[in-house]
PDB file of C-alpha atoms in Angstrom:
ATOM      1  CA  UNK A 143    -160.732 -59.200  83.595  1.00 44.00           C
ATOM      2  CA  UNK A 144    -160.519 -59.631  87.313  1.00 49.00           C
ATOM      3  CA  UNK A 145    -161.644 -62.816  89.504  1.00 48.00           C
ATOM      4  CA  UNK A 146    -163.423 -62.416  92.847  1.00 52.00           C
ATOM      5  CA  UNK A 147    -161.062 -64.130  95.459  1.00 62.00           C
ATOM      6  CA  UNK A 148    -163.457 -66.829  95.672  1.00 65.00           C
ATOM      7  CA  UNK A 149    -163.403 -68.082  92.052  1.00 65.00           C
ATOM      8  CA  UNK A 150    -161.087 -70.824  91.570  1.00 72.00           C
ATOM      9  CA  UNK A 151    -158.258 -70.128  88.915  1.00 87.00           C
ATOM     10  CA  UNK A 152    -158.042 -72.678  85.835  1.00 92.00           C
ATOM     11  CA  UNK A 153    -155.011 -74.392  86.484  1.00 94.00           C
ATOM     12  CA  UNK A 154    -153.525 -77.250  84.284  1.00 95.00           C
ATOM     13  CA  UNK A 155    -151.072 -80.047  85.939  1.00 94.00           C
ATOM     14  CA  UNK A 156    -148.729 -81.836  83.548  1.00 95.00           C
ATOM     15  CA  UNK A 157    -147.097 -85.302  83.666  1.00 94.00           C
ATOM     16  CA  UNK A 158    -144.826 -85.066  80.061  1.00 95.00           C
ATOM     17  CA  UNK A 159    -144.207 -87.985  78.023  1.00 92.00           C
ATOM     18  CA  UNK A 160    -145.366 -90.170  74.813  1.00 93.00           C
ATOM     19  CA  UNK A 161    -148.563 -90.616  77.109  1.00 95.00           C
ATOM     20  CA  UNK A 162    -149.326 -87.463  79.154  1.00 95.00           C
ATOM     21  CA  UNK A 163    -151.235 -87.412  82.390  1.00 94.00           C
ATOM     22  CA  UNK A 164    -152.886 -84.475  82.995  1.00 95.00           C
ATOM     23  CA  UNK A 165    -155.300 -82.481  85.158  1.00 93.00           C
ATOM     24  CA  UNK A 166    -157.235 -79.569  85.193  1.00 94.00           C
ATOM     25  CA  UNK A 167    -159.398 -77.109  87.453  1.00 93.00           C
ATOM     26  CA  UNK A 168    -161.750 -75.049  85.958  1.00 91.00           C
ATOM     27  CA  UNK A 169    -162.959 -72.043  86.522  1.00 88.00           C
ATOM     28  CA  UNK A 170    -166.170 -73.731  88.269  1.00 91.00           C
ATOM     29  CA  UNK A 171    -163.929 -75.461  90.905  1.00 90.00           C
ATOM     30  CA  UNK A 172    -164.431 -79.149  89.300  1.00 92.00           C
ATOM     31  CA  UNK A 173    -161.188 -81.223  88.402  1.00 92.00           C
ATOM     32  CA  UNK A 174    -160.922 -83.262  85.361  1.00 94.00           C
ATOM     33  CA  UNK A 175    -158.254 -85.781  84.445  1.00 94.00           C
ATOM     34  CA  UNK A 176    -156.913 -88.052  81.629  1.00 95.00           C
ATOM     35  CA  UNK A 177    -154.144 -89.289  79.779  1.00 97.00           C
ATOM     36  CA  UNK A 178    -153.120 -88.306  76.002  1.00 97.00           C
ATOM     37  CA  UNK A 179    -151.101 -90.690  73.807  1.00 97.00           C
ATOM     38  CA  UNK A 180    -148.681 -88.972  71.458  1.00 96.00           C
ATOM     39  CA  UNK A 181    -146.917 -91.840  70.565  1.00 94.00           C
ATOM     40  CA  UNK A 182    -145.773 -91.327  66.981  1.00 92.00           C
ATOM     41  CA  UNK A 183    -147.717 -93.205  64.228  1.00 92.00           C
ATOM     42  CA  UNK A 184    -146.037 -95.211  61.528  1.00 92.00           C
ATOM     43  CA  UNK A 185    -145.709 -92.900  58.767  1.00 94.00           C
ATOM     44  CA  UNK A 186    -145.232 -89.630  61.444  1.00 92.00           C
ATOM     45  CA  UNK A 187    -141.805 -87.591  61.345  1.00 91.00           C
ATOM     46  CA  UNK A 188    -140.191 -86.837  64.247  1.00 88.00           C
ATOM     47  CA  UNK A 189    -141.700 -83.878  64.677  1.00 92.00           C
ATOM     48  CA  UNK A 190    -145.264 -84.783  65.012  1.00 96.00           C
ATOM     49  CA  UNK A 191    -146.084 -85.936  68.141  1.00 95.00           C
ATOM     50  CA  UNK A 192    -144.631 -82.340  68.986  1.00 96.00           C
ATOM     51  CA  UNK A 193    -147.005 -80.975  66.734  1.00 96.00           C
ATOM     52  CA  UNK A 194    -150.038 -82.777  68.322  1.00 97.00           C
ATOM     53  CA  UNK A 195    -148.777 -81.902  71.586  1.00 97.00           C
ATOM     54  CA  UNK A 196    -149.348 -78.195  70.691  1.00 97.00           C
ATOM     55  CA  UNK A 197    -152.283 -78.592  68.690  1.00 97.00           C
ATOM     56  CA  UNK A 198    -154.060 -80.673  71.888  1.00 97.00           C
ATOM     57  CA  UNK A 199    -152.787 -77.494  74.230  1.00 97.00           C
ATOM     58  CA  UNK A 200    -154.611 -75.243  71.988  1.00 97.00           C
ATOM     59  CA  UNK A 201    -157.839 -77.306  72.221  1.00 96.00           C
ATOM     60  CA  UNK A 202    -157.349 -78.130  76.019  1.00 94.00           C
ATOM     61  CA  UNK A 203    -157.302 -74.001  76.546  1.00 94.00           C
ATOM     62  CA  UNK A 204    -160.019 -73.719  74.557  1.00 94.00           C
ATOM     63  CA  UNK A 205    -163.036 -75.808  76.223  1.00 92.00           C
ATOM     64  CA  UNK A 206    -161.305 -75.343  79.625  1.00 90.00           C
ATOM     65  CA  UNK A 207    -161.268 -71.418  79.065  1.00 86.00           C
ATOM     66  CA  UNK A 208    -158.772 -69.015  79.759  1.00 89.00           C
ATOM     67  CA  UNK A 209    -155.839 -71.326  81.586  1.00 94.00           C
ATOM     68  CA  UNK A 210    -153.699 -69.214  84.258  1.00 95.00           C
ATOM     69  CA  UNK A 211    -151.313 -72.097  85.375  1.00 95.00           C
ATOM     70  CA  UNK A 212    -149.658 -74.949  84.599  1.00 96.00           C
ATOM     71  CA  UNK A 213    -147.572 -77.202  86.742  1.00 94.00           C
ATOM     72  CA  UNK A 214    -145.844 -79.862  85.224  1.00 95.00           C
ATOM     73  CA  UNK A 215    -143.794 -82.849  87.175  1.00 92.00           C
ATOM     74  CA  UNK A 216    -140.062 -81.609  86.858  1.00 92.00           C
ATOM     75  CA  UNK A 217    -138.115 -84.938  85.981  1.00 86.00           C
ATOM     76  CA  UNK A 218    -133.715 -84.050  86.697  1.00 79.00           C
ATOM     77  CA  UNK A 219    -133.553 -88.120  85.591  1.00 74.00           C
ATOM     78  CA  UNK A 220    -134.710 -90.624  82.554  1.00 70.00           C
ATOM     79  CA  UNK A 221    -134.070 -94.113  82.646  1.00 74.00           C
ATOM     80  CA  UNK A 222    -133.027 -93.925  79.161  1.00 79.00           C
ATOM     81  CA  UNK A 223    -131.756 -91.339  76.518  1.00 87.00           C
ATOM     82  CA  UNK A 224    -134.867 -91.701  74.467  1.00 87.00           C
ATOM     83  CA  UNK A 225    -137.158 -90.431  78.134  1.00 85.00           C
ATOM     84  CA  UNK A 226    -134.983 -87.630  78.061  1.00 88.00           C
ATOM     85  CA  UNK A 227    -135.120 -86.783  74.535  1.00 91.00           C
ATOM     86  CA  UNK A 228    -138.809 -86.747  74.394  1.00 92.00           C
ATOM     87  CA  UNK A 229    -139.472 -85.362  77.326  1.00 93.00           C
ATOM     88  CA  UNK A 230    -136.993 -82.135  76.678  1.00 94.00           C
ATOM     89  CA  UNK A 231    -139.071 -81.838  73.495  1.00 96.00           C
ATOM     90  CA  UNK A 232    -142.424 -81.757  74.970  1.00 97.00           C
ATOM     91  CA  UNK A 233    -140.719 -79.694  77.909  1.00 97.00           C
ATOM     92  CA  UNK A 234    -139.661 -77.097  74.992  1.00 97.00           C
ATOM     93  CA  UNK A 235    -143.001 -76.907  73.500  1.00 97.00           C
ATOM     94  CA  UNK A 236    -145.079 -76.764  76.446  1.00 98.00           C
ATOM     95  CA  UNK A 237    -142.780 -73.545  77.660  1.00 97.00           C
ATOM     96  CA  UNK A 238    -143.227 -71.934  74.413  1.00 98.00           C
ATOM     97  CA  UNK A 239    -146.799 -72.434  74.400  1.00 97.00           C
ATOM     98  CA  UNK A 240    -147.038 -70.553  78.070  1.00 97.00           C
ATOM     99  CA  UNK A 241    -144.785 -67.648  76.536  1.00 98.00           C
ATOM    100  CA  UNK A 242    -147.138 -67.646  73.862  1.00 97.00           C
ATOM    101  CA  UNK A 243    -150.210 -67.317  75.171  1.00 96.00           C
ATOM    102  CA  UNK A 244    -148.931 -65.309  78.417  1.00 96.00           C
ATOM    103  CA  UNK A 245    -149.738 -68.370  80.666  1.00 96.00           C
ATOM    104  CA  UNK A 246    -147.333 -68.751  84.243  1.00 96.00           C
ATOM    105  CA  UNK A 247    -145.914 -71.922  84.196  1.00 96.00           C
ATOM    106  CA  UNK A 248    -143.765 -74.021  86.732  1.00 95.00           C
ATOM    107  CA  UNK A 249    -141.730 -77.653  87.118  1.00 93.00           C
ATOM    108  CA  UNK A 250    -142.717 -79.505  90.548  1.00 89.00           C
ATOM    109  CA  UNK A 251    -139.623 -81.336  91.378  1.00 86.00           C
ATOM    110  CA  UNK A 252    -140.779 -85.524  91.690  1.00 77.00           C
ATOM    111  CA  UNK A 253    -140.081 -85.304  95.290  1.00 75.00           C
ATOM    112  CA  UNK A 254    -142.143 -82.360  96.290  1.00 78.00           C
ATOM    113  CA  UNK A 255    -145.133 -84.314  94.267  1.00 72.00           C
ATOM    114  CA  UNK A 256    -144.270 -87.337  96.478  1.00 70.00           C
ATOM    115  CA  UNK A 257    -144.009 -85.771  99.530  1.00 74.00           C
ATOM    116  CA  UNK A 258    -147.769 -84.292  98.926  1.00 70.00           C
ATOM    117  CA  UNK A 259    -149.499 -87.214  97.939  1.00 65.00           C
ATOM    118  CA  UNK A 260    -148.106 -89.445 100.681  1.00 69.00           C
ATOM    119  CA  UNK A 261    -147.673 -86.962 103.348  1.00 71.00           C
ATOM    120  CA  UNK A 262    -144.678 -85.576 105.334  1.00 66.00           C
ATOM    121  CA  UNK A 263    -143.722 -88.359 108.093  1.00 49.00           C
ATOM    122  CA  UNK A 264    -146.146 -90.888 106.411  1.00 49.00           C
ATOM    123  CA  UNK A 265    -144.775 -94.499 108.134  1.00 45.00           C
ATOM    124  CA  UNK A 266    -146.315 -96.005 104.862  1.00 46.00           C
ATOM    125  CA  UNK A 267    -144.527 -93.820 101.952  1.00 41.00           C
ATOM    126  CA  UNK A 268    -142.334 -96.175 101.036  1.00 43.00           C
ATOM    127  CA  UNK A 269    -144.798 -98.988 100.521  1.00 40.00           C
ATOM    128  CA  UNK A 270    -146.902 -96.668  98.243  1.00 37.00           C
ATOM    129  CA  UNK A 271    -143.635 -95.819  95.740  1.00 36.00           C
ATOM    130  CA  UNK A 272    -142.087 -98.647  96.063  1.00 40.00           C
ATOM    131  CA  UNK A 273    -144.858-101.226  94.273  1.00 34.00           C
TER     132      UNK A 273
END
């Protein structure tokens, strides 16, 4: 199935961790966001919040239709060991998925995302970061 040039492609924008931010274009053009907490529960294994993490992918593709892209927030740093554990788990998952399901997929280094929201030059960048 082809698109005309003019039909916006469903694109999915990740922030990974125990509470994911996320974003998503449809196919219509509108934008929807939201978080999603997969913060384990007291009885989960360690695999779990994994688990959910794929399982909410699978129902995010669903309603949103067929998904072309994702872009997810490319962290090279964690303040702690724990970060960086969970989010090279959900990082592993989320890549899988995409293979899976034949989806393009692609980390947007912090800066980059930074640079776009505040704009190149902005005199007031810092401020905005920095609270």
């Amino acid at each position: 199935m082809t698109q005309s040039e003019n039909t916006p492609h469903c694109l999915l924008a990740l922030d990974l961790g125990t509470t994911t931010g996320w974003a998503i274009r449809g196919h219509d053009g509108l934008i929807t966001t939201g978080t999603a907490s997969f913060k384990p529960g007291r009885y989960d294994g360690g695999g779990m919040r994994y688990l959910r993490f794929r399982s909410w992918l699978n129902e995010l593709a669903r309603r949103a239709g067929q998904i072309e892209t994702v872009h997810f927030e490319e962290v090279r740093r964690h303040a702690g060991t724990d970060a960086a554990h969970i989010y090279g788990g959900f990082l592993a998952h989320l890549s899988s998925w995409c293979e899976a399901e034949m989806i393009g997929y692609q980390g947007v280094p912090v800066g980059t995302i930074k640079r776009f929201i505040a704009g190149k030059g902005n005199a007031n960048k810092r401020a905005v970061f920095d609270a």
